[in-house]
Short mmCIF file of C-alpha atoms in Angstrom, two decimals:
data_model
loop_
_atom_site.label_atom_id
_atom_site.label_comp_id
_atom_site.label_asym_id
_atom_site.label_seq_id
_atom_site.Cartn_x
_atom_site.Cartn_y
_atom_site.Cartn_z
CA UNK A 1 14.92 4.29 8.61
CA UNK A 2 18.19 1.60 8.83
CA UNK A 3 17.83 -1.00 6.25
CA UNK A 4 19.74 -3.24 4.50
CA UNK A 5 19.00 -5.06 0.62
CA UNK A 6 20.57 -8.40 1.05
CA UNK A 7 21.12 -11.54 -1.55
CA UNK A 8 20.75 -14.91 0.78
CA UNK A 9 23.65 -17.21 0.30
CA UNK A 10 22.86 -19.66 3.15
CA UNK A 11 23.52 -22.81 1.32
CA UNK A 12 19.98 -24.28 2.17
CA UNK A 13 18.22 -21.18 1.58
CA UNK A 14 15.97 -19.53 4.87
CA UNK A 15 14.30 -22.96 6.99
CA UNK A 16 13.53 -23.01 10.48
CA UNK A 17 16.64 -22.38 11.98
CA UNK A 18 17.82 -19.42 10.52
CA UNK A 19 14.07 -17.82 10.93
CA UNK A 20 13.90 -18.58 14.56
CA UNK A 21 17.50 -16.56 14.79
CA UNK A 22 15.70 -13.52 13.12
CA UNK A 23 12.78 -13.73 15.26
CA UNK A 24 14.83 -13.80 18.10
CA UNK A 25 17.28 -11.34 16.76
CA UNK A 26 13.63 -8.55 15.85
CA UNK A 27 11.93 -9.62 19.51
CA UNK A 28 15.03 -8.77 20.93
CA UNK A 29 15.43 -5.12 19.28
CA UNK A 30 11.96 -4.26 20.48
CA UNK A 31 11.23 -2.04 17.56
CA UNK A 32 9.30 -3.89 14.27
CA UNK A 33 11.59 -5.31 11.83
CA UNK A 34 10.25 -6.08 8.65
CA UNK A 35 11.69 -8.47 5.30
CA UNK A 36 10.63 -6.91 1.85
CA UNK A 37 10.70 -9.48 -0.86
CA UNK A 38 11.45 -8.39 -4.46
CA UNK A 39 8.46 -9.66 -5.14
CA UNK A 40 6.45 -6.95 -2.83
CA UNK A 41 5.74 -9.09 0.00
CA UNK A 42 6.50 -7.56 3.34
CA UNK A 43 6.39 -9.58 7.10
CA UNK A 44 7.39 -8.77 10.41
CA UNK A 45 10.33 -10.66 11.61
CA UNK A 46 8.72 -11.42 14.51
CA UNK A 47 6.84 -13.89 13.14
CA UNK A 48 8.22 -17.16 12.43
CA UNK A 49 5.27 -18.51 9.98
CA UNK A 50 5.10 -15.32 8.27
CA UNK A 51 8.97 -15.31 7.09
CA UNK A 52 8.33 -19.14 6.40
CA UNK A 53 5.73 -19.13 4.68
CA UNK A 54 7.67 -16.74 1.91
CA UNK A 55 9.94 -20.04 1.65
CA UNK A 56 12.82 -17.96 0.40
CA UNK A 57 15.75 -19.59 -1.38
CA UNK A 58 19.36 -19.03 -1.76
CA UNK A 59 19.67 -16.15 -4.39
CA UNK A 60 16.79 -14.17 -3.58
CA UNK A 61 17.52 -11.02 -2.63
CA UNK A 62 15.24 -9.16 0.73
CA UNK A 63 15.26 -5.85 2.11
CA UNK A 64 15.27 -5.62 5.81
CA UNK A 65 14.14 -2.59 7.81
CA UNK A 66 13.33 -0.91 10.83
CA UNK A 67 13.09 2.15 12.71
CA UNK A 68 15.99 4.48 13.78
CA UNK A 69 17.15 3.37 17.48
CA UNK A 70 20.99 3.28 18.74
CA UNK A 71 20.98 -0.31 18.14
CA UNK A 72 19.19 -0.56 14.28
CA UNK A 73 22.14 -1.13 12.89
CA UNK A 74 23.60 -3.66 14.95
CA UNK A 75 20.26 -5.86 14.78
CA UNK A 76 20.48 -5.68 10.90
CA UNK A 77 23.97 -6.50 10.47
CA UNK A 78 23.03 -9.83 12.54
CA UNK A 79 20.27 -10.29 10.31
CA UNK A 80 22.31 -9.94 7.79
CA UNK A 81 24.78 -12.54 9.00
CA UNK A 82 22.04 -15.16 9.39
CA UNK A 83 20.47 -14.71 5.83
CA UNK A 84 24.23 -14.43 4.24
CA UNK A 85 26.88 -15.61 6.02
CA UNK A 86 30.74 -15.29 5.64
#
C-alpha cells in the first residue's frame, strides 16, 4: 500500500481549508485514504469532521495511506503538498 509519513508545516496548522482540499483530493481518488496520527488515531480523508476533529497542529507528524491504484501516488503527493507545503 502507497503511503507517505509527513511532519505538517502549514503555518496555521490543518483548519478548514486545507481539510476540505484533502477531502476533495481522497473523494476524487475513489479508493479510501486514510491519516494515521502518531498518536494511533486513524480517519478517512473523506471526512471533513473526522480529520477536524483530530485538530492537528503544525509539527505533528501523520501517515497517509491508501491502496495501490495508478494514481496512489499522485493523490498522496497532493496531500502531501496541502499538509506541508514548499
Amino acid at each position: 500500500m502507497p503511503r507517505r509519513r509527513v511532519t505538517i508545516s502549514a503555518h496555521h496548522g490543518v483548519h478548514a481549508r486545507p481539510v476540505a482540499e484533502l477531502a476533495r483530493l481522497a473523494i476524487a481518488h475513489g479508493a479510501p485514504v486514510t491519516l494515521a496520527t502518531a498518536g494511533g488515531a486513524v480517519v478517512e480523508l473523506a471526512s471533513i469532521l473526522a480529520v477536524m476533529d483530530l485538530a492537528l497542529a503544525e509539527g505533528d507528524v501523520v501517515t497517509l495511506e491508501t491502496v495501490a491504484s495508478p494514481d496512489a501516488d499522485a493523490v498522496l503527493d497532493a496531500m502531501v503538498e496541502v499538509l506541508a507545503p514548499r
